[in-house]
Amino acid sequence: MKIIRAKNYDHMSRQAANIISAQVILKPDCVLGLATGSSPIGTYEQLIKWYEKGDLDFSQVRTVNLDEYVGLDREHEQSYAWFMRSHFFDHINIDPSNTNIPCGTALDGNAECKRYDDTLRSLGEIDLQLLGIGPNGHIGFNEPDSCFTKGTHKVALTETTIRANRRFFQREEDVPRFAYTMGVCDIMNASRVVLVASGADKADAVKAAFFGPITPLVSASILQLHPNFTLVADEAALSKV
Ligand code: GLP
């Protein structure tokens, strides 16, 4: 595990964007695993700036997103499909048909998980997986569990996660209770993993995940075993280690 200590959110975002941009330059048709949440927004903003300057070309890049809320249509403003378009895809020259996100409104949940697993397999290895971390140490929506789940699955969100994501919805009852998420093994199969963490409210999660025991109760902890894992965290997120 490599730790890059950043001064603050902006610095963290630039450091993570530098790693991703190197990946895109070295392998223009790479597969990027992408994340949502407020943590990676600054990283996407920086990548957009470099694209606008002509330094980055996403025309051949393929992407897979970690997760999506069950029940939200891709046009819903809180869907992760909408998030990715508004924060990243609409601002770069990526081919929309090269982007992949679970479908929140699929009628058959099992079939949707299988479809997404098939998509992951057809893309081959993820060259770089970008992650954030939930307050309970989850990655994607891999909530605390008794075992690490391998492939894409439907998950019931915990109270902690529902509360953390409440800020994006008008009312607590609007926060979806279920999500589709890539499994921990899918994430571990990526060649390189970069996790961004910022702010004091992530300090406990960072401590538990990367300086505590490896346990499915804190799904990010398995990244301690990844051969090419980089934590890019600011001083506040690292304040308890
Ligand atoms: C959600 C997402 C995660 C993300 C987490 C933290 O649970 N499924 O991928 O890492 O939120 O989000 P934030 O960066 O907004 O704290």
PDB file of C-alpha atoms and ligand atoms in Angstrom:
ATOM      1  CA  MET A   1       0.000   0.000   0.000  1.00  0.00           C
ATOM      2  CA  LYS A   2       1.324   3.398  -0.961  1.00  0.00           C
ATOM      3  CA  ILE A   3       0.035   6.496   0.817  1.00  0.00           C
ATOM      4  CA  ILE A   4       0.128   9.906  -0.822  1.00  0.00           C
ATOM      5  CA  ARG A   5      -0.437  12.568   1.811  1.00  0.00           C
ATOM      6  CA  ALA A   6      -2.134  15.613   0.322  1.00  0.00           C
ATOM      7  CA  LYS A   7      -2.481  18.999   1.961  1.00  0.00           C
ATOM      8  CA  ASN A   8      -6.205  19.387   1.300  1.00  0.00           C
ATOM      9  CA  TYR A   9      -9.065  18.358  -1.016  1.00  0.00           C
ATOM     10  CA  ASP A  10      -7.732  20.279  -4.050  1.00  0.00           C
ATOM     11  CA  HIS A  11      -4.257  18.854  -3.669  1.00  0.00           C
ATOM     12  CA  MET A  12      -5.683  15.331  -3.198  1.00  0.00           C
ATOM     13  CA  SER A  13      -7.767  15.781  -6.351  1.00  0.00           C
ATOM     14  CA  ARG A  14      -4.793  16.896  -8.434  1.00  0.00           C
ATOM     15  CA  GLN A  15      -2.639  14.027  -7.186  1.00  0.00           C
ATOM     16  CA  ALA A  16      -5.316  11.453  -8.060  1.00  0.00           C
ATOM     17  CA  ALA A  17      -5.949  13.122 -11.444  1.00  0.00           C
ATOM     18  CA  ASN A  18      -2.232  12.938 -12.198  1.00  0.00           C
ATOM     19  CA  ILE A  19      -2.255   9.174 -11.673  1.00  0.00           C
ATOM     20  CA  ILE A  20      -5.362   8.731 -13.852  1.00  0.00           C
ATOM     21  CA  SER A  21      -4.033  10.994 -16.594  1.00  0.00           C
ATOM     22  CA  ALA A  22      -0.777   9.002 -16.707  1.00  0.00           C
ATOM     23  CA  GLN A  23      -2.890   5.863 -17.155  1.00  0.00           C
ATOM     24  CA  VAL A  24      -4.843   7.402 -20.049  1.00  0.00           C
ATOM     25  CA  ILE A  25      -1.665   8.693 -21.727  1.00  0.00           C
ATOM     26  CA  LEU A  26       0.170   5.374 -21.378  1.00  0.00           C
ATOM     27  CA  LYS A  27      -2.792   3.289 -22.563  1.00  0.00           C
ATOM     28  CA  PRO A  28      -5.319   5.350 -24.538  1.00  0.00           C
ATOM     29  CA  ASP A  29      -7.807   2.446 -24.719  1.00  0.00           C
ATOM     30  CA  CYS A  30      -7.581   1.645 -21.015  1.00  0.00           C
ATOM     31  CA  VAL A  31     -10.491   0.494 -18.855  1.00  0.00           C
ATOM     32  CA  LEU A  32     -11.146   2.899 -15.993  1.00  0.00           C
ATOM     33  CA  GLY A  33     -13.262   1.851 -13.021  1.00  0.00           C
ATOM     34  CA  LEU A  34     -15.016   4.987 -11.784  1.00  0.00           C
ATOM     35  CA  ALA A  35     -16.648   6.111  -8.559  1.00  0.00           C
ATOM     36  CA  THR A  36     -19.270   8.632  -7.518  1.00  0.00           C
ATOM     37  CA  GLY A  37     -19.684  10.683  -4.347  1.00  0.00           C
ATOM     38  CA  SER A  38     -18.227  14.055  -3.427  1.00  0.00           C
ATOM     39  CA  SER A  39     -14.676  12.701  -2.978  1.00  0.00           C
ATOM     40  CA  PRO A  40     -13.813  12.189  -6.685  1.00  0.00           C
ATOM     41  CA  ILE A  41     -15.569  15.323  -8.036  1.00  0.00           C
ATOM     42  CA  GLY A  42     -12.376  17.415  -7.811  1.00  0.00           C
ATOM     43  CA  THR A  43     -10.433  14.665  -9.569  1.00  0.00           C
ATOM     44  CA  TYR A  44     -12.923  14.720 -12.455  1.00  0.00           C
ATOM     45  CA  GLU A  45     -12.758  18.523 -12.592  1.00  0.00           C
ATOM     46  CA  GLN A  46      -8.988  18.414 -12.927  1.00  0.00           C
ATOM     47  CA  LEU A  47      -9.135  15.757 -15.660  1.00  0.00           C
ATOM     48  CA  ILE A  48     -11.673  17.926 -17.548  1.00  0.00           C
ATOM     49  CA  LYS A  49      -9.273  20.908 -17.349  1.00  0.00           C
ATOM     50  CA  TRP A  50      -6.435  18.867 -18.828  1.00  0.00           C
ATOM     51  CA  TYR A  51      -8.767  17.546 -21.522  1.00  0.00           C
ATOM     52  CA  GLU A  52      -9.772  21.133 -22.408  1.00  0.00           C
ATOM     53  CA  LYS A  53      -6.096  22.075 -22.688  1.00  0.00           C
ATOM     54  CA  GLY A  54      -5.625  19.246 -25.186  1.00  0.00           C
ATOM     55  CA  ASP A  55      -3.477  17.125 -22.878  1.00  0.00           C
ATOM     56  CA  LEU A  56      -5.893  14.196 -22.558  1.00  0.00           C
ATOM     57  CA  ASP A  57      -7.885  12.185 -25.076  1.00  0.00           C
ATOM     58  CA  PHE A  58     -10.686   9.927 -23.833  1.00  0.00           C
ATOM     59  CA  SER A  59     -11.947   8.837 -27.259  1.00  0.00           C
ATOM     60  CA  GLN A  60     -10.828   5.241 -26.789  1.00  0.00           C
ATOM     61  CA  VAL A  61     -11.222   4.986 -23.003  1.00  0.00           C
ATOM     62  CA  ARG A  62     -13.801   2.544 -21.658  1.00  0.00           C
ATOM     63  CA  THR A  63     -15.341   2.911 -18.214  1.00  0.00           C
ATOM     64  CA  VAL A  64     -17.227   0.853 -15.661  1.00  0.00           C
ATOM     65  CA  ASN A  65     -18.877   2.436 -12.680  1.00  0.00           C
ATOM     66  CA  LEU A  66     -19.016   0.803  -9.310  1.00  0.00           C
ATOM     67  CA  ASP A  67     -22.670   1.102  -8.469  1.00  0.00           C
ATOM     68  CA  GLU A  68     -26.152   2.515  -8.936  1.00  0.00           C
ATOM     69  CA  TYR A  69     -29.200   3.027  -6.742  1.00  0.00           C
ATOM     70  CA  VAL A  70     -31.996   0.517  -7.290  1.00  0.00           C
ATOM     71  CA  GLY A  71     -35.138   2.299  -8.481  1.00  0.00           C
ATOM     72  CA  LEU A  72     -33.550   5.466  -9.872  1.00  0.00           C
ATOM     73  CA  ASP A  73     -33.891   6.056 -13.586  1.00  0.00           C
ATOM     74  CA  ARG A  74     -30.737   7.262 -15.408  1.00  0.00           C
ATOM     75  CA  GLU A  75     -32.453  10.662 -15.838  1.00  0.00           C
ATOM     76  CA  HIS A  76     -33.009  11.045 -12.071  1.00  0.00           C
ATOM     77  CA  GLU A  77     -30.714  13.813 -10.818  1.00  0.00           C
ATOM     78  CA  GLN A  78     -29.455  11.679  -7.938  1.00  0.00           C
ATOM     79  CA  SER A  79     -28.781   8.612 -10.055  1.00  0.00           C
ATOM     80  CA  TYR A  80     -25.127   7.771 -10.490  1.00  0.00           C
ATOM     81  CA  ALA A  81     -25.690   7.707 -14.266  1.00  0.00           C
ATOM     82  CA  TRP A  82     -26.702  11.389 -14.059  1.00  0.00           C
ATOM     83  CA  PHE A  83     -23.783  12.135 -11.703  1.00  0.00           C
ATOM     84  CA  MET A  84     -21.242  10.699 -14.136  1.00  0.00           C
ATOM     85  CA  ARG A  85     -22.651  12.614 -17.092  1.00  0.00           C
ATOM     86  CA  SER A  86     -22.887  15.931 -15.277  1.00  0.00           C
ATOM     87  CA  HIS A  87     -19.535  15.716 -13.459  1.00  0.00           C
ATOM     88  CA  PHE A  88     -17.429  14.037 -16.113  1.00  0.00           C
ATOM     89  CA  PHE A  89     -18.702  12.357 -19.289  1.00  0.00           C
ATOM     90  CA  ASP A  90     -20.530  15.378 -20.756  1.00  0.00           C
ATOM     91  CA  HIS A  91     -17.321  17.442 -20.529  1.00  0.00           C
ATOM     92  CA  ILE A  92     -14.850  15.111 -22.245  1.00  0.00           C
ATOM     93  CA  ASN A  93     -14.697  13.291 -25.589  1.00  0.00           C
ATOM     94  CA  ILE A  94     -15.646   9.883 -24.247  1.00  0.00           C
ATOM     95  CA  ASP A  95     -17.945   7.757 -26.409  1.00  0.00           C
ATOM     96  CA  PRO A  96     -21.124   7.234 -24.286  1.00  0.00           C
ATOM     97  CA  SER A  97     -21.346   3.684 -25.624  1.00  0.00           C
ATOM     98  CA  ASN A  98     -17.991   3.001 -23.937  1.00  0.00           C
ATOM     99  CA  THR A  99     -19.390   3.881 -20.501  1.00  0.00           C
ATOM    100  CA  ASN A 100     -21.084   1.329 -18.253  1.00  0.00           C
ATOM    101  CA  ILE A 101     -23.215   1.745 -15.143  1.00  0.00           C
ATOM    102  CA  PRO A 102     -25.666  -0.753 -13.602  1.00  0.00           C
ATOM    103  CA  CYS A 103     -29.268  -0.005 -14.601  1.00  0.00           C
ATOM    104  CA  GLY A 104     -31.204   1.100 -11.515  1.00  0.00           C
ATOM    105  CA  THR A 105     -34.593   0.430 -13.083  1.00  0.00           C
ATOM    106  CA  ALA A 106     -33.934  -3.091 -14.367  1.00  0.00           C
ATOM    107  CA  LEU A 107     -37.030  -5.208 -13.728  1.00  0.00           C
ATOM    108  CA  ASP A 108     -35.096  -8.349 -12.886  1.00  0.00           C
ATOM    109  CA  GLY A 109     -32.373  -7.637 -10.311  1.00  0.00           C
ATOM    110  CA  ASN A 110     -30.611 -10.983 -10.710  1.00  0.00           C
ATOM    111  CA  ALA A 111     -30.518 -10.597 -14.477  1.00  0.00           C
ATOM    112  CA  GLU A 112     -29.114  -7.072 -14.111  1.00  0.00           C
ATOM    113  CA  CYS A 113     -26.314  -8.306 -11.824  1.00  0.00           C
ATOM    114  CA  LYS A 114     -25.487 -11.043 -14.334  1.00  0.00           C
ATOM    115  CA  ARG A 115     -25.576  -8.565 -17.223  1.00  0.00           C
ATOM    116  CA  TYR A 116     -23.146  -6.283 -15.394  1.00  0.00           C
ATOM    117  CA  ASP A 117     -20.815  -9.163 -14.540  1.00  0.00           C
ATOM    118  CA  ASP A 118     -20.859 -10.168 -18.221  1.00  0.00           C
ATOM    119  CA  THR A 119     -20.022  -6.552 -19.144  1.00  0.00           C
ATOM    120  CA  LEU A 120     -17.090  -6.569 -16.727  1.00  0.00           C
ATOM    121  CA  ARG A 121     -15.831  -9.839 -18.180  1.00  0.00           C
ATOM    122  CA  SER A 122     -16.167  -8.598 -21.760  1.00  0.00           C
ATOM    123  CA  LEU A 123     -14.080  -5.509 -20.963  1.00  0.00           C
ATOM    124  CA  GLY A 124     -11.253  -7.581 -19.536  1.00  0.00           C
ATOM    125  CA  GLU A 125      -9.064  -6.286 -16.752  1.00  0.00           C
ATOM    126  CA  ILE A 126      -9.767  -2.882 -15.206  1.00  0.00           C
ATOM    127  CA  ASP A 127      -6.507  -0.959 -15.626  1.00  0.00           C
ATOM    128  CA  LEU A 128      -7.247   1.556 -12.892  1.00  0.00           C
ATOM    129  CA  GLN A 129     -10.068   1.562 -10.369  1.00  0.00           C
ATOM    130  CA  LEU A 130     -10.844   4.864  -8.656  1.00  0.00           C
ATOM    131  CA  LEU A 131     -12.620   4.623  -5.292  1.00  0.00           C
ATOM    132  CA  GLY A 132     -14.005   6.773  -2.520  1.00  0.00           C
ATOM    133  CA  ILE A 133     -14.751   5.407   0.937  1.00  0.00           C
ATOM    134  CA  GLY A 134     -18.013   5.446   2.872  1.00  0.00           C
ATOM    135  CA  PRO A 135     -18.100   6.545   6.521  1.00  0.00           C
ATOM    136  CA  ASN A 136     -18.398   2.873   7.529  1.00  0.00           C
ATOM    137  CA  GLY A 137     -15.406   1.925   5.375  1.00  0.00           C
ATOM    138  CA  HIS A 138     -17.378   0.634   2.395  1.00  0.00           C
ATOM    139  CA  ILE A 139     -16.159   0.695  -1.205  1.00  0.00           C
ATOM    140  CA  GLY A 140     -18.739   0.854  -3.964  1.00  0.00           C
ATOM    141  CA  PHE A 141     -21.783  -0.125  -1.934  1.00  0.00           C
ATOM    142  CA  ASN A 142     -20.116  -3.152  -0.325  1.00  0.00           C
ATOM    143  CA  GLU A 143     -21.657  -2.654   3.076  1.00  0.00           C
ATOM    144  CA  PRO A 144     -20.415  -4.377   6.275  1.00  0.00           C
ATOM    145  CA  ASP A 145     -21.031  -8.091   5.820  1.00  0.00           C
ATOM    146  CA  SER A 146     -20.027 -11.504   7.126  1.00  0.00           C
ATOM    147  CA  CYS A 147     -18.035 -12.255   3.966  1.00  0.00           C
ATOM    148  CA  PHE A 148     -16.504 -10.418   1.002  1.00  0.00           C
ATOM    149  CA  THR A 149     -18.935 -10.621  -1.925  1.00  0.00           C
ATOM    150  CA  LYS A 150     -17.379 -11.557  -5.239  1.00  0.00           C
ATOM    151  CA  GLY A 151     -19.438 -10.212  -8.124  1.00  0.00           C
ATOM    152  CA  THR A 152     -22.154  -7.637  -8.808  1.00  0.00           C
ATOM    153  CA  HIS A 153     -24.973  -7.923  -6.313  1.00  0.00           C
ATOM    154  CA  LYS A 154     -27.980  -6.098  -4.917  1.00  0.00           C
ATOM    155  CA  VAL A 155     -27.361  -4.733  -1.450  1.00  0.00           C
ATOM    156  CA  ALA A 156     -29.546  -3.281   1.284  1.00  0.00           C
ATOM    157  CA  LEU A 157     -28.003   0.035   2.330  1.00  0.00           C
ATOM    158  CA  THR A 158     -27.198   0.450   6.012  1.00  0.00           C
ATOM    159  CA  GLU A 159     -28.608   3.222   8.178  1.00  0.00           C
ATOM    160  CA  THR A 160     -25.141   4.875   8.225  1.00  0.00           C
ATOM    161  CA  THR A 161     -25.057   5.015   4.425  1.00  0.00           C
ATOM    162  CA  ILE A 162     -28.646   6.203   4.129  1.00  0.00           C
ATOM    163  CA  ARG A 163     -27.878   8.982   6.614  1.00  0.00           C
ATOM    164  CA  ALA A 164     -24.636   9.918   4.811  1.00  0.00           C
ATOM    165  CA  ASN A 165     -26.410  10.142   1.445  1.00  0.00           C
ATOM    166  CA  ARG A 166     -29.447  11.942   2.877  1.00  0.00           C
ATOM    167  CA  ARG A 167     -27.847  15.295   2.003  1.00  0.00           C
ATOM    168  CA  PHE A 168     -28.398  14.679  -1.710  1.00  0.00           C
ATOM    169  CA  PHE A 169     -32.164  14.067  -1.401  1.00  0.00           C
ATOM    170  CA  GLN A 170     -35.032  16.298  -0.366  1.00  0.00           C
ATOM    171  CA  ARG A 171     -36.387  13.910   2.261  1.00  0.00           C
ATOM    172  CA  GLU A 172     -34.896  10.936   4.089  1.00  0.00           C
ATOM    173  CA  GLU A 173     -37.617   8.693   2.653  1.00  0.00           C
ATOM    174  CA  ASP A 174     -36.428   9.600  -0.859  1.00  0.00           C
ATOM    175  CA  VAL A 175     -33.018   7.983  -0.280  1.00  0.00           C
ATOM    176  CA  PRO A 176     -33.061   4.602  -2.031  1.00  0.00           C
ATOM    177  CA  ARG A 177     -32.792   1.622   0.310  1.00  0.00           C
ATOM    178  CA  PHE A 178     -31.080  -0.710  -2.165  1.00  0.00           C
ATOM    179  CA  ALA A 179     -28.273  -0.484  -4.684  1.00  0.00           C
ATOM    180  CA  TYR A 180     -26.444  -2.597  -7.233  1.00  0.00           C
ATOM    181  CA  THR A 181     -22.719  -2.724  -6.655  1.00  0.00           C
ATOM    182  CA  MET A 182     -19.685  -4.349  -8.130  1.00  0.00           C
ATOM    183  CA  GLY A 183     -18.269  -6.935  -5.750  1.00  0.00           C
ATOM    184  CA  VAL A 184     -15.094  -6.694  -3.730  1.00  0.00           C
ATOM    185  CA  CYS A 185     -13.372  -9.312  -5.914  1.00  0.00           C
ATOM    186  CA  ASP A 186     -14.140  -7.292  -9.066  1.00  0.00           C
ATOM    187  CA  ILE A 187     -12.422  -4.323  -7.418  1.00  0.00           C
ATOM    188  CA  MET A 188      -9.489  -6.446  -6.247  1.00  0.00           C
ATOM    189  CA  ASN A 189      -9.002  -7.747  -9.815  1.00  0.00           C
ATOM    190  CA  ALA A 190      -8.158  -4.242 -11.072  1.00  0.00           C
ATOM    191  CA  SER A 191      -4.468  -3.817 -11.980  1.00  0.00           C
ATOM    192  CA  ARG A 192      -4.215  -0.619  -9.990  1.00  0.00           C
ATOM    193  CA  VAL A 193      -6.515   0.834  -7.334  1.00  0.00           C
ATOM    194  CA  VAL A 194      -6.539   4.484  -6.230  1.00  0.00           C
ATOM    195  CA  LEU A 195      -8.732   5.546  -3.307  1.00  0.00           C
ATOM    196  CA  VAL A 196      -9.346   9.208  -2.525  1.00  0.00           C
ATOM    197  CA  ALA A 197     -10.317  10.290   0.990  1.00  0.00           C
ATOM    198  CA  SER A 198     -10.749  13.810   2.274  1.00  0.00           C
ATOM    199  CA  GLY A 199     -11.885  15.475   5.477  1.00  0.00           C
ATOM    200  CA  ALA A 200     -12.042  14.706   9.166  1.00  0.00           C
ATOM    201  CA  ASP A 201     -15.309  12.770   8.770  1.00  0.00           C
ATOM    202  CA  LYS A 202     -13.343  10.095   6.868  1.00  0.00           C
ATOM    203  CA  ALA A 203     -10.578   9.793   9.475  1.00  0.00           C
ATOM    204  CA  ASP A 204     -12.195   6.886  11.376  1.00  0.00           C
ATOM    205  CA  ALA A 205     -12.949   4.994   8.155  1.00  0.00           C
ATOM    206  CA  VAL A 206      -9.373   5.475   6.889  1.00  0.00           C
ATOM    207  CA  LYS A 207      -7.953   4.290  10.206  1.00  0.00           C
ATOM    208  CA  ALA A 208     -10.210   1.229  10.370  1.00  0.00           C
ATOM    209  CA  ALA A 209      -9.705   0.272   6.720  1.00  0.00           C
ATOM    210  CA  PHE A 210      -5.971   0.683   6.305  1.00  0.00           C
ATOM    211  CA  PHE A 211      -4.557   0.493   9.822  1.00  0.00           C
ATOM    212  CA  GLY A 212      -6.822  -2.189  11.296  1.00  0.00           C
ATOM    213  CA  PRO A 213      -7.650  -5.841  10.645  1.00  0.00           C
ATOM    214  CA  ILE A 214      -8.779  -7.037   7.212  1.00  0.00           C
ATOM    215  CA  THR A 215     -12.473  -7.776   7.646  1.00  0.00           C
ATOM    216  CA  PRO A 216     -15.657  -7.766   5.534  1.00  0.00           C
ATOM    217  CA  LEU A 217     -17.121  -5.521   8.237  1.00  0.00           C
ATOM    218  CA  VAL A 218     -14.940  -2.798   6.673  1.00  0.00           C
ATOM    219  CA  SER A 219     -14.868  -3.728   3.004  1.00  0.00           C
ATOM    220  CA  ALA A 220     -12.083  -1.285   2.062  1.00  0.00           C
ATOM    221  CA  SER A 221      -9.729  -3.164   4.411  1.00  0.00           C
ATOM    222  CA  ILE A 222      -9.197  -5.859   1.773  1.00  0.00           C
ATOM    223  CA  LEU A 223      -7.279  -3.276  -0.265  1.00  0.00           C
ATOM    224  CA  GLN A 224      -4.389  -3.809   2.177  1.00  0.00           C
ATOM    225  CA  LEU A 225      -3.812  -7.024   0.199  1.00  0.00           C
ATOM    226  CA  HIS A 226      -3.902  -5.393  -3.238  1.00  0.00           C
ATOM    227  CA  PRO A 227      -0.440  -5.403  -4.885  1.00  0.00           C
ATOM    228  CA  ASN A 228      -0.879  -1.970  -6.461  1.00  0.00           C
ATOM    229  CA  PHE A 229      -3.039   0.091  -4.133  1.00  0.00           C
ATOM    230  CA  THR A 230      -2.546   3.831  -3.563  1.00  0.00           C
ATOM    231  CA  LEU A 231      -4.385   5.805  -0.906  1.00  0.00           C
ATOM    232  CA  VAL A 232      -4.507   9.510  -1.768  1.00  0.00           C
ATOM    233  CA  ALA A 233      -5.727  11.230   1.372  1.00  0.00           C
ATOM    234  CA  ASP A 234      -5.562  14.692   2.794  1.00  0.00           C
ATOM    235  CA  GLU A 235      -4.216  15.576   6.220  1.00  0.00           C
ATOM    236  CA  ALA A 236      -7.661  15.668   7.821  1.00  0.00           C
ATOM    237  CA  ALA A 237      -8.519  12.162   6.579  1.00  0.00           C
ATOM    238  CA  LEU A 238      -5.155  10.916   7.881  1.00  0.00           C
ATOM    239  CA  SER A 239      -5.459  12.731  11.214  1.00  0.00           C
ATOM    240  CA  LYS A 240      -6.170   9.579  13.261  1.00  0.00           C
ATOM    241  CA  VAL A 241      -3.272   7.466  11.964  1.00  0.00           C
TER     242      VAL A 241
HETATM  243  C1  GLP B   1     -21.450   6.188  -1.713  1.00  0.00           C
HETATM  244  C2  GLP B   1     -20.784   5.568  -2.927  1.00  0.00           C
HETATM  245  C3  GLP B   1     -19.305   5.290  -2.678  1.00  0.00           C
HETATM  246  C4  GLP B   1     -18.646   6.533  -2.130  1.00  0.00           C
HETATM  247  C5  GLP B   1     -19.312   6.915  -0.833  1.00  0.00           C
HETATM  248  C6  GLP B   1     -18.677   8.115  -0.166  1.00  0.00           C
HETATM  249  O1  GLP B   1     -21.739   5.273  -0.745  1.00  0.00           O
HETATM  250  N1  GLP B   1     -21.411   4.339  -3.286  1.00  0.00           N
HETATM  251  O2  GLP B   1     -18.682   4.874  -3.883  1.00  0.00           O
HETATM  252  O3  GLP B   1     -17.273   6.285  -1.927  1.00  0.00           O
HETATM  253  O4  GLP B   1     -20.678   7.223  -1.126  1.00  0.00           O
HETATM  254  O5  GLP B   1     -19.110   9.283  -0.784  1.00  0.00           O
HETATM  255  P1  GLP B   1     -18.509  10.713  -0.485  1.00  0.00           P
HETATM  256  O6  GLP B   1     -17.269  10.782  -1.312  1.00  0.00           O
HETATM  257  O7  GLP B   1     -19.552  11.666  -0.957  1.00  0.00           O
HETATM  258  O8  GLP B   1     -18.236  10.797   0.958  1.00  0.00           O
END
